[in-house]
Amino acid sequence: MDKDLAQVRRIANLARIKIEKHQEQDLVKKFSAIKNYFDELSKLDIKDEEIKDESNLVTLHEDVVCDSKISLSFSDYLSNNMFVVPKVIE
Amino acid sequence: MQYESVIGLEIHVQLATNSKMFCRCVNKYNKQPNVNVCPVCLGLPGALPRTNRKAVEFATIMGLVTNCQIKPRSIFARKNYFYPDLPKSYQISQFEDPICQQGWVDIDIAGNTKKIGITRIHMEEDAGKLIHEGFDQSYVDLNRAGVPLIEIVSEPDLRTPEEAKAYMEKIYTLATYVGVCKGDMEEGNLRCDANISVRNLGENVLNTRTEIKNLNSFKFVQQAIEYEIARQIDSLADGVPIVQETRLFDSAAKKTFSMRKKEDAHDYRYFPCPDLPAVVFSESYVDEIRKNLPELPTVKKERFITEYELGDYDANLLTAQKVMADYFEKMVKLGANAKKSANWLLGDFSKLINETDITLKDSKVEPSQLVELISLVDGEQISGKIAKQVFADMFKTGMNAKKIVAQKGLAQISDVSQIESMASELVKKHTNEVEQYRAGRDRVLGFFVGQVMAQTKGKANPKVVNEILLKLLKK
């Protein structure tokens, strides 16, 4: 099997996306284009490029509590303030 | 065939921050479901995470006390999997560039020290909780979603269940000492996954391993690993190969059972989280944290031995928990004798704590109250035996020793004439025993002491009782 097609099917499977047979070749083409773009990027010579890292700790959030008081009424699946989902035990 | 086991632990430590890892919801256990939540930890579309600065500091502290290299640039990654306790369908974690790596800790096993390697420490967020009730529905509480965690991954250097338990205890001690974790095991503040395989003794290969998930007590870690090693050895002896799988531990049956097989193993599709910048800090930031680290247990233990002249065993037990070490030092600062303080803490106090299942931190007895009790014994106002009774009351009620002694009339009887009259009566009454004593049976003295103690309900001063009885019996 074509390597790219196998990868497209695998990604679809991992992402829980159902793809039809007639969609596959188009997706393979798009996927190959993305891969080719990354191949081009990896050819760039960046060995002399310095990553300019400066401490960014000040941009992180302070450890101070802020109550969001969010209402959960947006959910149609609430019971005793808990979200109800189909039973999954793993 | 002789086998040896190869064990590695992944320990999840909940960080004692005020707020969550990527939002500012309170990081606190709440019985009410879904009250500590916001758009970020609920995973609502468009909500953006922002890293908690304190969590970075705590992860750095933990890296330093476990002798890790601290990386000045670390990256968050998305770990993708579908499960209802994970509202975003991915967990923000660290993968290729964790904050700490290549560390080690020493553990003590039967008087020997063993070095256990630490592969990495990375920061991540906790998942929510699923409650399974009824036949076809589960309920999701996301209070815990987004609580800051560090995962400490050990090298496969552990060889026995005892070593695994000692290692987990060591990580617990360090994390609670430096204040990175509250250490409440019942609330899941520290839990681990154990990877286990067995091999022929002397071989250097890593065979197929199983992983036991979610072990939340030191005892369970040891029991689960003991069972799993025996199970794997039995399988190999029967010619059945070990299957790579995830297993769960049933603490009631003390057995592990299969949860999912290799073919179901997740492909997490890690990739750098585009919503979060790399965490970057300077060497001086790490130096500043290193400078402010508190005294660690091994250093404290040595100081206790030299400063308070305690034995190795006592010093080890006292420093195993910071709360215990602090309690002890408060007592000594208040003027109590170090050895007597250690004896009370490691004896009656620890016994009652274990029996009642409460922690020292939550105990009603303050250091000053225990110091007062010791001074009552030293001042011969109560006997050692009565002191134990008084302490049991103090532990239950939180009342002061003096008050209990006064209320219950437990003050020691040291009045010589009162004890003398009691002892004389006894000597007159028990002539056979007196003859036996005088014929050389010294142990009969104990009978008379016991009689006096029984009559005084244990309140007579044993020193005075002994002196008087010896005088009367030798007449």
Coordinates of C-alpha atoms in Angstrom, one line a residue:
Chain A
M1 CA 0.0 0.0 0.0
D2 CA 1.1 3.5 -0.7
K3 CA 3.0 4.8 2.4
D4 CA 1.2 8.1 2.4
L5 CA -2.2 6.4 2.1
A6 CA -1.4 4.2 5.1
Q7 CA -0.4 7.3 7.1
V8 CA -3.6 9.1 6.1
R9 CA -5.7 6.1 7.3
R10 CA -3.8 5.9 10.5
I11 CA -4.2 9.6 11.3
A12 CA -7.9 9.4 10.5
N13 CA -8.2 6.4 12.8
L14 CA -6.4 8.1 15.6
A15 CA -8.5 11.2 15.2
R16 CA -11.7 9.2 15.1
I17 CA -12.5 10.6 11.6
K18 CA -14.4 8.5 9.2
I19 CA -13.1 8.9 5.6
E20 CA -14.8 7.5 2.6
K21 CA -12.8 5.6 -0.1
H22 CA -13.4 8.4 -2.7
Q23 CA -11.9 11.0 -0.3
E24 CA -8.6 9.1 0.3
Q25 CA -6.6 10.2 -2.8
D26 CA -7.5 13.8 -2.3
L27 CA -6.3 13.6 1.3
V28 CA -3.2 11.8 0.3
K29 CA -2.4 14.7 -2.1
K30 CA -3.0 17.3 0.6
F31 CA -1.0 15.3 3.2
S32 CA 1.9 14.9 0.8
A33 CA 1.9 18.6 0.1
I34 CA 2.2 19.3 3.9
K35 CA 5.0 16.8 4.2
N36 CA 6.8 18.3 1.3
Y37 CA 6.6 21.7 2.9
F38 CA 8.2 20.4 6.1
D39 CA 10.9 18.7 4.0
E40 CA 11.6 22.1 2.4
L41 CA 11.8 23.7 5.9
S42 CA 14.2 21.1 7.1
K43 CA 16.6 22.0 4.3
L44 CA 17.0 25.5 5.7
D45 CA 20.4 26.1 7.1
I46 CA 19.8 27.4 10.6
K47 CA 22.9 26.1 12.4
D48 CA 24.2 29.7 12.9
E49 CA 20.9 31.0 14.0
E50 CA 20.7 31.6 17.7
I51 CA 17.5 31.0 19.6
K52 CA 17.2 34.3 21.5
D53 CA 15.7 33.0 24.8
E54 CA 15.0 35.6 27.4
S55 CA 13.3 34.8 30.7
N56 CA 9.6 35.0 30.2
L57 CA 8.5 34.1 33.8
V58 CA 6.9 37.5 34.2
T59 CA 4.4 36.6 31.5
L60 CA 3.2 33.6 33.4
H61 CA 0.2 33.9 35.7
E62 CA 0.6 34.7 39.3
D63 CA -0.5 32.1 41.8
V64 CA -3.6 34.1 42.8
V65 CA -7.1 32.6 42.7
C66 CA -9.7 34.2 40.6
D67 CA -13.2 32.7 40.8
S68 CA -14.8 32.5 37.4
K69 CA -18.3 31.9 38.7
I70 CA -19.1 30.2 35.4
S71 CA -22.6 28.9 34.9
L72 CA -22.8 25.3 33.5
S73 CA -26.2 26.0 32.1
F74 CA -24.7 25.8 28.6
S75 CA -24.7 22.0 28.9
D76 CA -27.8 19.9 28.2
Y77 CA -26.1 17.0 30.0
L78 CA -26.1 18.0 33.6
S79 CA -27.2 16.0 36.6
N80 CA -26.5 17.2 40.1
N81 CA -24.0 19.6 38.6
M82 CA -22.1 16.8 37.0
F83 CA -21.7 16.2 33.3
V84 CA -23.4 13.0 32.2
V85 CA -21.6 10.9 29.5
P86 CA -22.1 7.5 28.1
K87 CA -20.5 4.9 30.5
V88 CA -16.9 4.4 29.7
I89 CA -14.7 2.3 31.9
E90 CA -11.1 1.9 30.8
Chain B
M1 CA 15.8 -20.7 37.6
Q2 CA 16.4 -17.6 39.7
Y3 CA 14.8 -14.4 38.7
E4 CA 15.2 -10.7 39.6
S5 CA 12.6 -8.0 39.1
V6 CA 13.2 -4.7 37.3
I7 CA 11.0 -1.8 38.5
G8 CA 10.6 1.8 37.5
L9 CA 8.1 4.2 39.0
E10 CA 6.3 7.2 37.5
I11 CA 5.2 9.3 40.5
H12 CA 2.5 12.0 40.1
V13 CA 2.8 14.8 42.6
Q14 CA 0.0 17.3 42.9
L15 CA 1.6 20.7 43.5
A16 CA 0.5 22.8 46.5
T17 CA -0.2 26.0 44.5
N18 CA -3.2 28.2 45.3
S19 CA -4.4 28.1 41.7
K20 CA -4.5 25.6 38.8
M21 CA -1.8 25.0 36.3
F22 CA -3.1 27.0 33.4
C23 CA -5.9 29.1 34.9
R24 CA -6.6 30.8 38.2
C25 CA -9.4 28.5 39.5
V26 CA -8.7 27.5 43.1
N27 CA -6.6 24.4 43.5
K28 CA -8.5 22.8 46.3
Y29 CA -10.5 19.7 46.9
N30 CA -14.2 20.3 46.9
K31 CA -17.0 17.8 47.5
Q32 CA -19.3 19.9 45.4
P33 CA -18.7 18.8 41.8
N34 CA -17.7 21.3 39.0
V35 CA -17.4 24.4 41.2
N36 CA -13.7 25.0 40.8
V37 CA -14.0 25.4 37.0
C38 CA -13.6 28.1 34.3
P39 CA -13.6 28.1 30.5
V40 CA -9.9 27.2 30.5
C41 CA -10.1 24.0 32.6
L42 CA -13.5 23.1 31.1
G43 CA -11.8 23.2 27.7
L44 CA -14.3 25.5 26.2
P45 CA -13.5 26.7 22.6
G46 CA -11.4 29.8 22.4
A47 CA -10.2 29.7 26.1
L48 CA -6.4 30.1 26.3
P49 CA -4.2 28.6 29.0
R50 CA -1.5 30.6 30.8
T51 CA 1.2 28.8 32.9
N52 CA 1.2 29.2 36.6
R53 CA 4.6 30.8 37.7
K54 CA 4.5 29.1 41.1
A55 CA 4.2 25.6 39.5
V56 CA 7.4 26.3 37.5
E57 CA 9.1 27.3 40.8
F58 CA 7.9 24.1 42.5
A59 CA 9.0 21.9 39.6
T60 CA 12.4 23.6 39.8
I61 CA 12.6 23.0 43.5
M62 CA 11.8 19.4 43.1
G63 CA 14.4 19.1 40.4
L64 CA 17.0 20.6 42.7
V65 CA 16.3 18.3 45.6
T66 CA 16.5 15.3 43.4
N67 CA 19.8 16.3 41.9
C68 CA 18.4 16.9 38.4
Q69 CA 19.7 19.1 35.7
I70 CA 17.3 22.0 35.4
K71 CA 16.6 23.0 31.8
P72 CA 16.4 26.8 31.3
R73 CA 14.0 26.2 28.4
S74 CA 11.2 23.7 28.5
I75 CA 8.3 23.1 26.3
F76 CA 4.7 22.1 26.8
A77 CA 3.2 19.5 24.6
R78 CA -0.3 18.2 23.9
K79 CA -0.8 14.5 24.8
N80 CA -3.9 13.5 22.8
Y81 CA -6.4 10.9 24.0
F82 CA -10.2 10.6 24.1
Y83 CA -11.6 10.1 27.6
P84 CA -14.4 12.0 29.3
D85 CA -12.3 13.2 32.2
L86 CA -10.2 15.2 29.8
P87 CA -12.4 18.0 28.4
K88 CA -10.0 19.2 25.7
S89 CA -9.3 15.7 24.5
Y90 CA -5.7 16.4 25.2
Q91 CA -3.6 16.9 28.3
I92 CA -1.1 19.7 28.4
S93 CA 2.1 17.9 29.5
Q94 CA 5.8 18.0 28.6
F95 CA 7.4 15.5 26.3
E96 CA 10.7 16.2 24.5
D97 CA 11.8 19.1 26.6
P98 CA 10.9 18.5 30.3
I99 CA 11.9 21.0 32.9
C100 CA 14.2 18.6 34.8
Q101 CA 16.2 15.5 33.8
Q102 CA 19.0 13.1 34.8
G103 CA 18.7 13.2 38.6
W104 CA 19.0 10.8 41.4
V105 CA 18.0 10.2 45.0
D106 CA 19.5 7.9 47.7
I107 CA 17.2 5.4 49.5
D108 CA 18.0 3.4 52.6
I109 CA 17.3 -0.3 52.5
A110 CA 18.2 -2.5 55.5
G111 CA 21.0 -0.1 56.6
N112 CA 22.4 0.2 53.0
T113 CA 22.2 3.2 50.8
K114 CA 21.2 2.7 47.1
K115 CA 21.2 5.4 44.4
I116 CA 18.0 5.5 42.2
G117 CA 18.2 7.4 39.0
I118 CA 15.6 9.9 37.9
T119 CA 15.1 10.1 34.1
R120 CA 13.0 13.3 34.1
I121 CA 10.5 15.5 35.9
H122 CA 7.9 17.2 33.8
M123 CA 5.0 19.5 34.5
E124 CA 1.5 18.7 33.4
E125 CA -2.2 19.2 34.4
D126 CA -4.3 16.6 36.2
A127 CA -7.5 15.2 34.6
G128 CA -11.0 15.4 36.1
K129 CA -12.8 12.6 37.9
L130 CA -15.2 10.1 36.6
I131 CA -17.9 8.6 38.8
H132 CA -19.4 5.4 37.5
E133 CA -23.0 4.9 38.6
G134 CA -25.8 2.9 37.1
F135 CA -25.6 0.8 33.9
D136 CA -25.2 3.2 31.1
Q137 CA -24.0 6.5 32.3
S138 CA -20.9 8.0 33.9
Y139 CA -20.6 11.4 35.7
V140 CA -17.8 13.9 35.2
D141 CA -16.5 16.2 37.9
L142 CA -13.9 18.6 36.5
N143 CA -12.8 20.2 39.8
R144 CA -9.5 18.4 39.5
A145 CA -9.0 19.1 35.8
G146 CA -6.1 21.4 35.5
V147 CA -4.6 20.9 38.9
P148 CA -0.8 21.3 38.6
L149 CA 1.2 18.1 38.6
I150 CA 4.8 17.1 38.2
E151 CA 5.5 13.6 37.0
I152 CA 8.8 12.1 38.4
V153 CA 10.0 9.2 36.2
S154 CA 12.6 6.9 37.7
E155 CA 15.2 4.8 35.9
P156 CA 14.4 1.1 36.1
D157 CA 16.9 0.9 39.0
L158 CA 14.5 -0.6 41.6
R159 CA 14.9 -4.4 42.2
T160 CA 12.4 -5.2 45.0
P161 CA 8.9 -4.1 46.2
E162 CA 10.6 -2.8 49.4
E163 CA 13.0 -0.6 47.3
A164 CA 10.0 0.7 45.3
K165 CA 8.2 1.6 48.6
A166 CA 11.3 3.2 50.0
Y167 CA 11.8 5.2 46.9
M168 CA 8.1 6.4 46.9
E169 CA 8.5 7.4 50.5
K170 CA 11.6 9.3 49.7
I171 CA 9.9 11.3 47.0
Y172 CA 7.0 11.9 49.4
T173 CA 9.4 13.1 52.1
L174 CA 11.3 15.4 49.8
A175 CA 8.1 16.9 48.2
T176 CA 6.5 17.6 51.6
Y177 CA 9.7 18.9 53.1
V178 CA 10.2 21.6 50.5
G179 CA 6.5 22.4 50.6
V180 CA 5.9 21.4 47.0
C181 CA 3.1 19.0 47.9
K182 CA 0.6 18.9 50.8
G183 CA 1.1 15.1 51.0
D184 CA -2.5 14.1 51.6
M185 CA -2.4 10.6 50.1
E186 CA -6.2 10.1 50.6
E187 CA -6.9 13.0 48.4
G188 CA -4.5 11.6 45.8
N189 CA -1.8 14.3 46.3
L190 CA 0.8 11.7 45.4
R191 CA 0.1 8.6 43.3
C192 CA 2.2 6.4 41.1
D193 CA 2.3 4.0 38.2
A194 CA 4.7 1.0 38.5
N195 CA 6.5 -0.6 35.5
I196 CA 7.6 -4.1 36.3
S197 CA 9.4 -6.9 34.4
V198 CA 11.4 -9.9 35.5
R199 CA 14.6 -11.5 34.1
N200 CA 17.0 -14.2 34.8
L201 CA 19.3 -13.3 37.7
G202 CA 22.5 -11.8 36.3
E203 CA 21.1 -10.9 32.9
N204 CA 21.2 -7.3 31.8
V205 CA 18.2 -7.2 29.4
L206 CA 14.9 -5.4 29.9
N207 CA 12.1 -7.9 29.2
T208 CA 8.5 -7.2 28.4
R209 CA 7.0 -5.2 31.2
T210 CA 3.5 -4.5 32.6
E211 CA 2.4 -1.2 34.1
I212 CA 0.2 -1.0 37.2
K213 CA -1.8 2.2 37.2
N214 CA -2.9 4.6 40.0
L215 CA -1.3 3.3 43.2
N216 CA -2.1 5.8 45.9
S217 CA -0.4 4.4 49.0
F218 CA 3.0 3.1 50.0
K219 CA 1.5 -0.2 51.2
F220 CA -0.4 -0.7 47.9
V221 CA 2.8 0.0 45.9
Q222 CA 4.6 -2.8 47.8
Q223 CA 1.7 -5.2 47.7
A224 CA 0.9 -4.7 44.0
I225 CA 4.5 -5.1 42.9
E226 CA 4.9 -8.2 45.2
Y227 CA 1.9 -9.8 43.5
E228 CA 2.9 -8.8 40.0
I229 CA 6.5 -10.2 40.3
A230 CA 5.1 -13.5 41.6
R231 CA 2.5 -13.6 38.8
Q232 CA 5.2 -12.9 36.1
I233 CA 7.6 -15.5 37.5
D234 CA 4.7 -18.1 37.6
S235 CA 3.8 -17.3 34.0
L236 CA 7.4 -17.7 32.8
A237 CA 7.8 -20.9 34.8
D238 CA 4.7 -22.3 33.0
G239 CA 6.2 -21.2 29.7
V240 CA 3.6 -18.5 29.2
P241 CA 5.2 -15.3 27.8
I242 CA 4.5 -11.9 29.6
V243 CA 2.1 -9.7 27.6
Q244 CA 2.8 -5.9 27.6
E245 CA -0.3 -4.5 29.2
T246 CA -1.7 -2.0 31.7
R247 CA -3.0 -3.5 34.9
L248 CA -4.9 -2.3 37.9
F249 CA -4.5 -3.3 41.5
D250 CA -7.4 -4.6 43.6
S251 CA -6.4 -3.7 47.1
A252 CA -9.1 -5.9 48.7
A253 CA -8.0 -9.0 46.8
K254 CA -4.3 -7.9 46.8
K255 CA -4.1 -8.8 43.1
T256 CA -3.5 -7.1 39.8
F257 CA -5.8 -7.6 36.9
S258 CA -5.5 -6.7 33.2
M259 CA -6.9 -3.3 32.1
R260 CA -5.9 -3.1 28.5
K261 CA -3.5 -4.9 26.2
K262 CA -0.7 -3.7 24.0
E263 CA -2.9 -3.6 20.9
D264 CA -5.1 -1.0 22.6
A265 CA -2.0 1.0 23.7
H266 CA -2.5 4.7 23.1
D267 CA -0.7 6.6 20.4
Y268 CA -0.7 10.0 22.1
R269 CA 0.4 12.0 19.1
Y270 CA 2.5 14.4 21.1
F271 CA 3.2 17.8 19.6
P272 CA 4.3 21.2 21.0
C273 CA 1.3 23.1 22.4
P274 CA 0.7 26.1 20.1
D275 CA -1.2 27.9 22.9
L276 CA 1.8 28.1 25.3
P277 CA 5.2 29.7 24.9
A278 CA 8.3 27.8 26.1
V279 CA 9.1 28.3 29.8
V280 CA 12.4 30.2 29.8
F281 CA 14.4 31.3 32.8
S282 CA 18.0 32.3 33.6
E283 CA 20.6 30.5 35.7
S284 CA 20.3 33.2 38.3
Y285 CA 16.6 32.2 38.8
V286 CA 17.7 28.6 39.6
D287 CA 20.5 29.9 41.9
E288 CA 18.0 32.0 43.8
I289 CA 15.8 29.0 44.4
R290 CA 18.7 26.9 45.4
K291 CA 19.8 29.5 47.9
N292 CA 16.4 29.4 49.6
L293 CA 15.9 25.7 49.8
P294 CA 15.0 24.5 53.3
E295 CA 17.1 22.0 55.3
L296 CA 16.6 18.6 53.7
P297 CA 15.8 15.4 55.7
T298 CA 19.3 13.8 55.5
V299 CA 21.0 17.0 56.7
K300 CA 18.4 17.5 59.4
K301 CA 18.9 13.9 60.6
E302 CA 22.6 14.4 61.0
R303 CA 22.0 17.7 62.8
F304 CA 19.5 16.0 65.2
I305 CA 22.1 13.3 66.0
T306 CA 24.9 15.8 66.8
E307 CA 22.8 18.7 68.2
Y308 CA 20.3 16.7 70.3
E309 CA 22.4 13.6 70.9
L310 CA 19.7 11.3 69.4
G311 CA 20.4 7.8 68.1
D312 CA 20.4 7.1 64.4
Y313 CA 17.0 5.3 64.6
D314 CA 15.2 8.0 66.5
A315 CA 16.7 10.8 64.3
N316 CA 15.6 8.9 61.2
L317 CA 12.0 8.5 62.3
L318 CA 11.8 12.1 63.6
T319 CA 13.0 13.6 60.3
A320 CA 11.0 11.4 58.0
Q321 CA 8.2 13.9 58.1
K322 CA 8.8 17.6 58.3
V323 CA 5.8 18.1 60.5
M324 CA 7.2 15.7 63.0
A325 CA 10.7 17.2 62.9
D326 CA 9.2 20.7 63.4
Y327 CA 7.0 19.5 66.3
F328 CA 10.1 18.0 68.0
E329 CA 12.1 21.1 67.6
K330 CA 9.3 23.3 69.0
M331 CA 9.2 21.1 72.1
V332 CA 13.0 21.4 72.5
K333 CA 12.9 25.1 72.1
L334 CA 10.3 25.3 74.8
G335 CA 12.7 23.6 77.2
A336 CA 11.8 19.9 76.9
N337 CA 14.5 17.3 77.1
A338 CA 15.3 16.1 73.6
K339 CA 15.3 12.4 74.3
K340 CA 12.1 12.5 76.3
S341 CA 10.4 14.6 73.6
A342 CA 11.5 12.0 71.0
N343 CA 10.2 9.1 73.1
W344 CA 6.8 10.7 73.5
L345 CA 6.6 11.6 69.8
L346 CA 7.7 8.2 68.5
G347 CA 5.9 6.3 71.3
D348 CA 2.5 7.1 72.6
F349 CA 1.9 10.0 70.2
S350 CA 2.6 8.0 67.0
K351 CA 0.7 5.0 68.4
L352 CA -2.5 7.1 68.9
I353 CA -2.0 8.8 65.5
N354 CA -1.8 5.5 63.8
E355 CA -4.8 4.1 65.7
T356 CA -7.0 7.1 65.1
D357 CA -5.9 7.6 61.5
I358 CA -5.4 11.3 61.9
T359 CA -2.2 13.2 61.1
L360 CA 0.2 14.9 63.5
K361 CA -0.7 18.2 61.8
D362 CA -4.4 17.7 62.7
S363 CA -3.7 16.6 66.2
K364 CA -5.3 18.6 69.1
V365 CA -2.1 18.5 71.2
E366 CA 0.2 21.5 70.8
P367 CA 4.0 21.1 71.4
S368 CA 3.6 23.4 74.5
Q369 CA 1.0 21.0 76.0
L370 CA 3.2 18.0 75.6
V371 CA 6.1 19.9 77.1
E372 CA 3.9 20.7 80.1
L373 CA 3.0 17.0 80.5
I374 CA 6.7 16.0 80.5
S375 CA 7.4 18.7 83.1
L376 CA 4.7 17.2 85.3
V377 CA 6.4 13.8 85.2
D378 CA 9.9 15.4 85.7
G379 CA 8.5 17.3 88.7
E380 CA 7.1 14.0 90.1
Q381 CA 3.6 15.5 90.1
I382 CA 2.4 12.5 88.1
S383 CA 3.8 9.1 87.5
G384 CA 4.9 8.0 84.0
K385 CA 2.0 5.5 84.0
I386 CA -0.5 8.2 84.8
A387 CA 1.1 10.5 82.2
K388 CA 0.2 8.0 79.5
Q389 CA -3.4 8.1 80.7
V390 CA -3.4 12.0 80.8
F391 CA -1.9 12.1 77.3
A392 CA -4.6 9.9 75.9
D393 CA -7.1 12.4 77.3
M394 CA -5.2 15.3 75.9
F395 CA -5.1 13.6 72.5
K396 CA -8.9 13.2 72.6
T397 CA -9.9 16.5 74.0
G398 CA -7.0 18.9 73.4
M399 CA -7.1 19.9 77.1
N400 CA -4.0 20.9 79.1
A401 CA -2.3 18.2 81.2
K402 CA -2.5 20.2 84.4
K403 CA -6.3 20.6 84.0
I404 CA -6.8 16.9 83.3
V405 CA -4.7 16.0 86.4
A406 CA -6.7 18.4 88.6
Q407 CA -10.1 17.4 87.2
K408 CA -9.5 13.7 87.6
G409 CA -7.5 13.8 90.8
L410 CA -4.5 12.1 89.2
A411 CA -1.8 14.0 91.1
Q412 CA 1.0 11.7 92.3
I413 CA 0.9 10.7 96.0
S414 CA 4.4 11.4 97.4
D415 CA 3.4 11.8 101.0
V416 CA 5.7 9.4 102.9
S417 CA 3.5 8.9 105.9
Q418 CA 0.5 8.0 103.7
I419 CA 2.4 5.5 101.7
E420 CA 4.2 4.2 104.8
S421 CA 0.9 3.4 106.5
M422 CA -0.5 1.7 103.4
A423 CA 2.7 -0.4 103.0
S424 CA 2.8 -1.3 106.7
E425 CA -0.7 -2.7 106.5
L426 CA 0.3 -4.8 103.5
V427 CA 3.4 -6.2 105.1
K428 CA 1.3 -7.2 108.2
K429 CA -1.3 -8.8 106.0
H430 CA 0.9 -10.8 103.7
T431 CA 3.3 -12.6 106.1
N432 CA 4.0 -15.5 103.6
E433 CA 5.2 -13.1 101.0
V434 CA 7.3 -11.2 103.5
E435 CA 9.0 -14.5 104.5
Q436 CA 9.6 -15.4 100.8
Y437 CA 11.3 -12.0 100.3
R438 CA 13.4 -12.4 103.3
A439 CA 14.4 -15.9 102.1
G440 CA 15.9 -14.3 99.0
R441 CA 13.0 -14.0 96.5
D442 CA 13.6 -10.4 95.5
R443 CA 10.8 -10.5 92.9
V444 CA 8.2 -10.5 95.7
L445 CA 8.9 -6.8 96.1
G446 CA 7.0 -6.3 92.8
F447 CA 4.0 -7.9 94.4
F448 CA 4.0 -5.3 97.2
V449 CA 4.6 -2.4 94.8
G450 CA 1.7 -3.7 92.7
Q451 CA -0.6 -3.8 95.8
V452 CA 0.2 -0.2 96.7
M453 CA -0.3 1.0 93.1
A454 CA -3.6 -0.8 93.0
Q455 CA -4.8 0.8 96.2
T456 CA -3.7 4.3 95.0
K457 CA -5.0 3.7 91.4
G458 CA -1.5 4.1 90.1
K459 CA -1.0 7.5 91.7
A460 CA 1.7 6.6 94.3
N461 CA 5.2 7.8 93.6
P462 CA 6.9 4.6 92.6
K463 CA 10.3 5.8 93.9
V464 CA 8.9 6.5 97.3
V465 CA 6.9 3.3 97.3
N466 CA 10.1 1.3 96.5
E467 CA 12.1 3.0 99.2
I468 CA 9.5 2.5 101.9
L469 CA 8.8 -1.1 101.0
L470 CA 12.5 -2.0 100.9
K471 CA 12.9 -0.5 104.4
L472 CA 9.9 -2.4 105.8
L473 CA 10.7 -5.7 104.2
K474 CA 14.3 -5.7 105.4
K475 CA 13.3 -5.1 109.0

